[in-house]
Coordinates of C-alpha atoms in Angstrom, one line a residue:
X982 CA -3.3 7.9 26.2
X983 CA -4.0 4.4 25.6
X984 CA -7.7 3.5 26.9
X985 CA -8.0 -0.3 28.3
X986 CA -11.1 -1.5 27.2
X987 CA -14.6 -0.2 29.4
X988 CA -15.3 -4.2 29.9
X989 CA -12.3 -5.0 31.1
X990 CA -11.8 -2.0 33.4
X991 CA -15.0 -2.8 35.0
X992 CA -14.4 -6.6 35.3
X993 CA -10.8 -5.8 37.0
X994 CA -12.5 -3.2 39.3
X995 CA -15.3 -5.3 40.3
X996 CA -12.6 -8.2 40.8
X997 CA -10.7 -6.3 42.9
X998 CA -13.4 -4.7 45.4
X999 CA -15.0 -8.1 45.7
X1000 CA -11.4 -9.3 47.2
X1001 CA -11.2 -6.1 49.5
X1002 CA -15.2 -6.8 50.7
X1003 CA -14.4 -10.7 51.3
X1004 CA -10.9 -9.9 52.8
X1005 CA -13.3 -7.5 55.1
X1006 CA -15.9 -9.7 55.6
X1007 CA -13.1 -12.6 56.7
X1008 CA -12.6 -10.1 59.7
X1009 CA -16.2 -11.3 61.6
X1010 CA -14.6 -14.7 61.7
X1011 CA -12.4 -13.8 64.0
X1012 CA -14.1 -11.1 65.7
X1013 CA -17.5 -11.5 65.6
X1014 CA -19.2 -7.9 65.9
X1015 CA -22.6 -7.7 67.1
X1016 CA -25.2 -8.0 64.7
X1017 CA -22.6 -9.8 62.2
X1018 CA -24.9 -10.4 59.2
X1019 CA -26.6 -7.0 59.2
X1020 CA -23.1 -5.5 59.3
X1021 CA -21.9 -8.0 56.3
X1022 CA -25.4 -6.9 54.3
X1023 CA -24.6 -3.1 55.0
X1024 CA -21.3 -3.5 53.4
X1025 CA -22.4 -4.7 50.2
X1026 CA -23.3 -0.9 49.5
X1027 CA -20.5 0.7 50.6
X1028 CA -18.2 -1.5 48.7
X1029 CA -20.5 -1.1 45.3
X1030 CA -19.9 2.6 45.7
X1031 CA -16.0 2.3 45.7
X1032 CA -16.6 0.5 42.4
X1033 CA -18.2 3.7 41.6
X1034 CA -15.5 5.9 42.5
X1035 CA -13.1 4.5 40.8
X1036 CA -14.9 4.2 37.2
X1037 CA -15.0 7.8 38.0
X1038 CA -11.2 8.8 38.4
X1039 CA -10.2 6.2 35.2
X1040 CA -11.4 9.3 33.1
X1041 CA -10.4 12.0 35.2
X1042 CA -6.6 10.5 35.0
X1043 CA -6.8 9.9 31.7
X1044 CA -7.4 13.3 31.0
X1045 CA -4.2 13.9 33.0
X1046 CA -2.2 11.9 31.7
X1047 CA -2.8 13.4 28.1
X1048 CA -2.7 17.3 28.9
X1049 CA 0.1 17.3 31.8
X1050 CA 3.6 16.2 32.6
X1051 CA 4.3 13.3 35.5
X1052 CA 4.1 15.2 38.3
X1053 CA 0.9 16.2 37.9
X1054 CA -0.6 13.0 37.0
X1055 CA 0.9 11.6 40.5
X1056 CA -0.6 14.5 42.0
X1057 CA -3.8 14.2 40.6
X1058 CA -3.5 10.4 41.6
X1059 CA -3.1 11.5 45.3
X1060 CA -5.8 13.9 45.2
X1061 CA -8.1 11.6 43.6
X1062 CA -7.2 8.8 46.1
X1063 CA -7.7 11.5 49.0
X1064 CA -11.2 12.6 48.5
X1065 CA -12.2 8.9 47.4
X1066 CA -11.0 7.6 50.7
X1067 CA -13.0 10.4 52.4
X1068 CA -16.1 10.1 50.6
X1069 CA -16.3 6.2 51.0
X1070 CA -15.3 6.5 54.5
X1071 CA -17.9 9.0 55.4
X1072 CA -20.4 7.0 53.3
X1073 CA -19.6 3.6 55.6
X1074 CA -20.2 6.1 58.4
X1075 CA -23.5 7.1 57.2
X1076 CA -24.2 3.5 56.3
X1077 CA -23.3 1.9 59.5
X1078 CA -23.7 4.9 62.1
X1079 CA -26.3 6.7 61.0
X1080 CA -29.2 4.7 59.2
X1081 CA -31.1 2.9 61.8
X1082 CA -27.6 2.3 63.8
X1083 CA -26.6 -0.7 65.8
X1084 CA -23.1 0.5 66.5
X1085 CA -23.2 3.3 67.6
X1086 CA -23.1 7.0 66.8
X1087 CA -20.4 8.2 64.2
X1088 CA -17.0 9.0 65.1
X1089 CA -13.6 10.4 63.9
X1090 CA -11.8 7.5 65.4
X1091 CA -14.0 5.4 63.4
X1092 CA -13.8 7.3 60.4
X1093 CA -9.8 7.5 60.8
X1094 CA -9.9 3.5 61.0
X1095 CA -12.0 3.4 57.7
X1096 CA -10.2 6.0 55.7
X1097 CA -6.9 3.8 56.5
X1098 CA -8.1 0.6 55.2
X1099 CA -9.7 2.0 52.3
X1100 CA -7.0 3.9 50.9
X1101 CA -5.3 0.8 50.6
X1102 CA -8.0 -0.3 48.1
X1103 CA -7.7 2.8 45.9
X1104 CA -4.4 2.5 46.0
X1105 CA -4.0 -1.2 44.3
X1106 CA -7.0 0.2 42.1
X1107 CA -4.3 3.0 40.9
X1108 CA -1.6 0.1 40.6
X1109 CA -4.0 -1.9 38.5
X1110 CA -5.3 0.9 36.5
X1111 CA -1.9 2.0 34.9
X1112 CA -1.1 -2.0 34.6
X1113 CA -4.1 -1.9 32.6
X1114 CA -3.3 1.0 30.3
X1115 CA 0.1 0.0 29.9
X1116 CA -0.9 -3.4 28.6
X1117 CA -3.5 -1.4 26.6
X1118 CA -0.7 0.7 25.0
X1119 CA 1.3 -2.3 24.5
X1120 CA -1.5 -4.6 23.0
X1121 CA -1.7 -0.9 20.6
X1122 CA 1.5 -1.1 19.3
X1123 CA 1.3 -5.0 18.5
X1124 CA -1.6 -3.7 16.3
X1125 CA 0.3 -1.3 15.1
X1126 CA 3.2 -3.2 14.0
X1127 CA 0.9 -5.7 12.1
X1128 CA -0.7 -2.7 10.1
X1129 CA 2.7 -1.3 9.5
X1130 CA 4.1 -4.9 8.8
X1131 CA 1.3 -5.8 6.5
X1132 CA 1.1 -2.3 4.6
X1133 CA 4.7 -2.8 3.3
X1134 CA 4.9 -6.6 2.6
X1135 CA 1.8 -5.0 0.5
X1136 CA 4.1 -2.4 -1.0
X1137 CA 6.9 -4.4 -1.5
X1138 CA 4.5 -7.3 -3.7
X1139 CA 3.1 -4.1 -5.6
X1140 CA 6.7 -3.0 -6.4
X1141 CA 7.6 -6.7 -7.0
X1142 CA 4.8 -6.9 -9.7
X1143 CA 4.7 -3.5 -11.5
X1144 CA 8.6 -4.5 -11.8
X1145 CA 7.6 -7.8 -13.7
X1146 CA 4.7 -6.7 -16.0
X1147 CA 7.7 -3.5 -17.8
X1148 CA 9.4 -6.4 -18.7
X1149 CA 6.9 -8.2 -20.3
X1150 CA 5.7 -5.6 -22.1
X1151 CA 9.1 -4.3 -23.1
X1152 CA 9.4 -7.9 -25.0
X1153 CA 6.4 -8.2 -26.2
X1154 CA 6.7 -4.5 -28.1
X1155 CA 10.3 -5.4 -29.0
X1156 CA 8.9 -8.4 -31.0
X1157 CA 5.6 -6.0 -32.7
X1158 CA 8.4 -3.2 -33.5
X1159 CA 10.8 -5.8 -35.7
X1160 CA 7.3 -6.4 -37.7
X1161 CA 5.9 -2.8 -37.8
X1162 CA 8.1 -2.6 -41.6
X1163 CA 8.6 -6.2 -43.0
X1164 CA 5.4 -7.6 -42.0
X1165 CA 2.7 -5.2 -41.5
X1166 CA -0.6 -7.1 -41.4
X1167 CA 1.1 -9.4 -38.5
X1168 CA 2.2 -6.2 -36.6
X1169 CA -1.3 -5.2 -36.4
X1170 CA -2.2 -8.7 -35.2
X1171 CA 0.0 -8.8 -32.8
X1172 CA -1.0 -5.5 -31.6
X1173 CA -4.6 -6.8 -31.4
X1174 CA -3.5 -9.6 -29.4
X1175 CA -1.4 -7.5 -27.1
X1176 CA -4.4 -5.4 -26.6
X1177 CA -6.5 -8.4 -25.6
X1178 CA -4.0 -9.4 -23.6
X1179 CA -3.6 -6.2 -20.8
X1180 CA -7.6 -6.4 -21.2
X1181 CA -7.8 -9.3 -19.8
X1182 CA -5.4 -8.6 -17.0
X1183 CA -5.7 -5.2 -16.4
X1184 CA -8.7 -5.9 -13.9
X1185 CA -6.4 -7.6 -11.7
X1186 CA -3.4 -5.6 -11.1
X1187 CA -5.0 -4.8 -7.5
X1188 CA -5.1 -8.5 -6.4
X1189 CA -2.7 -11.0 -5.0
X1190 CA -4.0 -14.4 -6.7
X1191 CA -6.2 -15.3 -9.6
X1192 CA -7.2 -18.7 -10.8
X1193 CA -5.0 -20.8 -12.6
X1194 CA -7.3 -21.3 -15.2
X1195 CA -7.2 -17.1 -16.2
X1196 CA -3.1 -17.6 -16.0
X1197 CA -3.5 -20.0 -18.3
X1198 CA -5.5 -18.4 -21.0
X1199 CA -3.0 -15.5 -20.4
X1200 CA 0.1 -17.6 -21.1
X1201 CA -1.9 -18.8 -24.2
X1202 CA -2.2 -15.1 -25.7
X1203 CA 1.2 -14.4 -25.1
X1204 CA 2.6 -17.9 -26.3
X1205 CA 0.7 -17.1 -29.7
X1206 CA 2.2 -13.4 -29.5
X1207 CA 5.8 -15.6 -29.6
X1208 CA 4.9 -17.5 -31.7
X1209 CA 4.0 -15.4 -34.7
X1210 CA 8.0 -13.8 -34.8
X1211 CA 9.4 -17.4 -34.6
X1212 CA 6.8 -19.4 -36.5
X1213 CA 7.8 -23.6 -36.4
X1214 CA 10.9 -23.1 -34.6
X1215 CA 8.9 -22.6 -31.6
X1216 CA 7.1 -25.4 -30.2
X1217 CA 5.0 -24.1 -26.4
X1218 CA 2.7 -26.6 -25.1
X1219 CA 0.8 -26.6 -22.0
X1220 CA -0.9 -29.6 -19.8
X1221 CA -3.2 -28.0 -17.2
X1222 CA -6.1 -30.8 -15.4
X1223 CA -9.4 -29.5 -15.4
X1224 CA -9.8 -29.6 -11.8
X1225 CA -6.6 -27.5 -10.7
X1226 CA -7.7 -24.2 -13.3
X1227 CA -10.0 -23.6 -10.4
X1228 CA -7.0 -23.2 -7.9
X1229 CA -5.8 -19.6 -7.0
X1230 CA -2.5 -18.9 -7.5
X1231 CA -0.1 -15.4 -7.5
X1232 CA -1.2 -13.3 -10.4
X1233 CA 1.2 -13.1 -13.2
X1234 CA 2.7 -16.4 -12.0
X1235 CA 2.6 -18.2 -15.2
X1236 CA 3.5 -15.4 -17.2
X1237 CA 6.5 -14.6 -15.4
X1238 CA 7.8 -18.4 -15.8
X1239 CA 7.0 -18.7 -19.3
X1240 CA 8.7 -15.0 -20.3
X1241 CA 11.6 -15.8 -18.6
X1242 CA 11.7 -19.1 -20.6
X1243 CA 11.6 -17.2 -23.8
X1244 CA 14.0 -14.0 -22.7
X1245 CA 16.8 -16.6 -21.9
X1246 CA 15.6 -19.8 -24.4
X1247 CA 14.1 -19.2 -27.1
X1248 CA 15.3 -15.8 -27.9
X1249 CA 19.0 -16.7 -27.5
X1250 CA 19.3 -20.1 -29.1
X1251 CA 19.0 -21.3 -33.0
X1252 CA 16.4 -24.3 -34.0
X1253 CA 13.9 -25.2 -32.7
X1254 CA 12.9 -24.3 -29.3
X1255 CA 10.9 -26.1 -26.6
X1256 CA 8.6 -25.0 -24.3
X1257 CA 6.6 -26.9 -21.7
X1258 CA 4.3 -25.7 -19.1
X1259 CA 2.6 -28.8 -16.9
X1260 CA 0.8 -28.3 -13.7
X1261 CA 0.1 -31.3 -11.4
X1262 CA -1.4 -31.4 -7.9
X1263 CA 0.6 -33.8 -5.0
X1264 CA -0.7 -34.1 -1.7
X1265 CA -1.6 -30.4 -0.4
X1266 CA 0.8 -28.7 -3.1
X1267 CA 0.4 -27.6 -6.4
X1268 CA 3.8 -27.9 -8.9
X1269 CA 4.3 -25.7 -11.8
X1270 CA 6.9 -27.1 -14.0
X1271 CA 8.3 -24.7 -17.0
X1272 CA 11.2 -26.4 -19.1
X1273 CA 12.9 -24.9 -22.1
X1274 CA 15.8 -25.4 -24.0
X1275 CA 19.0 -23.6 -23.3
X1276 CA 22.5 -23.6 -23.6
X1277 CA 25.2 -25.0 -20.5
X1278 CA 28.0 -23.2 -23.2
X1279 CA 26.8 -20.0 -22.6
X1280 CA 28.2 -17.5 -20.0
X1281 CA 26.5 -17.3 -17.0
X1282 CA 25.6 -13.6 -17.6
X1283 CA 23.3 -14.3 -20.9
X1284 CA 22.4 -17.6 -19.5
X1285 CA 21.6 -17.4 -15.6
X1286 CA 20.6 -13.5 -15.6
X1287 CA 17.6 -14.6 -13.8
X1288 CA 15.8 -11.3 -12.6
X1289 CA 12.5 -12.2 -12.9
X1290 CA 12.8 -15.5 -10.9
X1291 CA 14.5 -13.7 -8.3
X1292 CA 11.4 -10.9 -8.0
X1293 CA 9.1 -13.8 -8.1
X1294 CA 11.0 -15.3 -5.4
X1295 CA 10.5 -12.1 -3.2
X1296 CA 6.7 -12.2 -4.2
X1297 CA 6.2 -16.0 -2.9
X1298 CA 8.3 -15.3 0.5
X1299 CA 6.0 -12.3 0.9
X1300 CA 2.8 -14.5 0.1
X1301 CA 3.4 -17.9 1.8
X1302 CA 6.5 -17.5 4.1
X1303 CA 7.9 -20.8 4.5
X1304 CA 5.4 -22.8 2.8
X1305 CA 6.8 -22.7 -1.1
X1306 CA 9.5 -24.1 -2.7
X1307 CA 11.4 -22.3 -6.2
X1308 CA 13.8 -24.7 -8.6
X1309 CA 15.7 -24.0 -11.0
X1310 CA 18.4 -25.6 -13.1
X1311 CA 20.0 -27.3 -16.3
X1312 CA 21.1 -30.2 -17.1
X1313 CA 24.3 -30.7 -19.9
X1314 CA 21.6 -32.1 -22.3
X1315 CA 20.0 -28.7 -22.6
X1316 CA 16.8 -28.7 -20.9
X1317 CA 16.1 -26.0 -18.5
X1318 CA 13.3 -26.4 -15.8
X1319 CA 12.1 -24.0 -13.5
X1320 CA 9.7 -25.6 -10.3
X1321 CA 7.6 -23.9 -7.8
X1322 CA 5.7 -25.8 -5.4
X1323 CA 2.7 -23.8 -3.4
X1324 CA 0.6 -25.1 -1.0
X1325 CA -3.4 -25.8 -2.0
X1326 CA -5.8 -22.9 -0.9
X1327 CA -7.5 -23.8 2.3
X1328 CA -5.3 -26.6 3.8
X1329 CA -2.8 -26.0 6.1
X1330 CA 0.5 -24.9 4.7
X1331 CA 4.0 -26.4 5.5
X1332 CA 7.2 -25.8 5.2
X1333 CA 8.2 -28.4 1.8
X1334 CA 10.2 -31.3 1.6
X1335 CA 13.3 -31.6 3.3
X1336 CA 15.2 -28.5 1.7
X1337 CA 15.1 -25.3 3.8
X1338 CA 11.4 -24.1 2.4
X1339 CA 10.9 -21.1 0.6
X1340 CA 14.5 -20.6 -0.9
X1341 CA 15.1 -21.0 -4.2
X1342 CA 17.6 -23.9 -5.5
X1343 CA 19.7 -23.3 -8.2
X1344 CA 21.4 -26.8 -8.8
X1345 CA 20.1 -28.9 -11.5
X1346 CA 16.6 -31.0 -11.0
X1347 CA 14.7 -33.4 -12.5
X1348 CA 13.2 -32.5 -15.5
X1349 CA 10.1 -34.2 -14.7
X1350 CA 6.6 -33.7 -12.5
X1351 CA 7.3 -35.9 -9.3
X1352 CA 4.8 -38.7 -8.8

């Protein structure tokens, strides 16, 4: 059973047995009893002790609720409202009739009278009690749903990622394999610098971001991995600021832009091959531009298989909702550029431009960083 919180149990109960004593104390106003003060002052301790009583049957239906069916929770509620009625009622008795009395001796008319008006108050005690758990069980399941919601949008982006870093390293020992016999030496320094390269990043396969400045210097050892099989032909640059390597962004972002930009650019085409990497900050947003060469001739299976952009997609929904943008296009002159906008670490994030936010575009863009 579902618990409401001890503060709040007592803060409701006190609430409510403050309303009963002023509703009660409302009563001399119209009929003044004799000795209206002392009787007022005597009440304060009979009404503290119904406070008692009922911080005492919270637990005891608790315990009901958890070990029996309905019928005898209600029936524990009955009892439980019974014998409270009777012991507060015999305790006003005491109280009023008894210690140095003023009204009176006791009597079972009296004690009728105050057993009648009391049970009343344990009853909206009950009926307060159970709203109390029930928003306790219901504030339980919210919690619940978060952990749940935020254990798989953790499973999903741990999926997403170990499906992303297979296919890098599928490449990457497809390009050492064609060396291992014609060019041996560079086979073992590519293995070297394949080596150096999960070194560096195997530390972070538990996290979500890393600075841009680490992506970076990843991108570098792969780009020189590339660029020992195609040698002039292939022509990376990169044109990071200073001031934005500080900036966290989603691990294995860079990598995953720039080997999807080899896979479907340089691989496939003959010449020389292009590729750019510029980061530039705008407003609250951060743009990563990759542009390559490709080829609008080819079919659209060789060309636009786009996998990895697609999982990377997933991974940005997952990580900033509605607050990223993902472009990607071609334009007849043979430039392909892929865009993702992200919002700056601690400002507030927005959805981006006018475009629905956080859906990726495939129709042709600019081939250059906005300004």
């Amino acid at each position: 059973m579902n618990m409401p919180r001890f503060s709040t149990l007592v803060f409701a109960t006190v609430l409510l047995w403050a309303l009963g004593y002023a509703l009660w104390v409302t009563n001399f106003l119209v009929v003044p009893p004799p000795f209206a003060l002392d009787h007022a002052l005597r009440g304060i301790p009979v009404f503290v002790f119904g406070v008692v009583l009922c911080l005492a049957i919270g637990p005891i239906l608790a315990w009901m609720q958890d070990h029996g069916g309905t019928w005898i929770l209600v029936t524990g509620a009955i009892v439980a409202v019974t014998v409270a009625t009777l012991l507060l009622a015999l305790f006003y008795e005491f109280v009023m009739h008894v210690v140095m009395p003023r009204w009176g001796p006791p009597t079972w008319e009296n004690l009728m009278d105050q057993m009648s008006m009391m049970a009343w108050l344990f009853v909206a005690w009950i009926l307060l009690y159970f709203a109390l758990v029930a928003d306790a069980a219901r504030r339980d399941r919210e919690v619940r749903l978060a952990q749940a919601t935020a254990a798989a949008v953790d499973a999903q982006h741990r999926l997403l990622v170990q499906q992303i870093n297979p296919h890098f390293l599928f490449n990457t020992l497809n390009t050492i394999s064609s060396f291992v016999t014609s060019r041996p030496a560079e086979a073992r320094g590519l293995i070297a610098e394949l080596a150096a390269l999960l070194r560096d990043s195997i530390h972070e396969t538990d996290s979500k971001y890393c600075q841009l400045g680490h992506e970076c210097e990843l991108a570098e050892k792969y780009l020189r991995i590339v660029g020992v099989r195609f040698g002039e032909r292939f022509k990376p640059s990169m044109d990071v600021p200073e001031p934005l390597k500080d900036l966290p962004v989603p691990r294995g972002l860079l990598l995953t832009l720039i080997e999807n930009a080899v896979t479907h650019g340089v691989y496939v085409l003959a010449g020389d091959c292009t590729l750019d990497v510029h980061c530039i900050a705008r407003y609250r947003f951060l743009i990563v531009e990759v542009r390559n060469r490709w080829d609008p001739a080819a079919p659209p299976s060789s060309s636009r298989h786009r996998g990895g952009l697609e999982a990377l997609d997933t991974r940005l929904q997952g990580l900033y909702g509605d607050a990223y943008r993902l472009e990607y296009g071609g334009d007849d002159a043979g430039l392909w550029c892929v865009r993702i906008v992200l919002p700056i670490a601690d400002t507030e994030a927005e959805p981006v431009r006018e475009n629905p936010a956080g859906r990726s575009t495939h129709d042709p863009v600019p081939h250059r960083v906005p300004t």
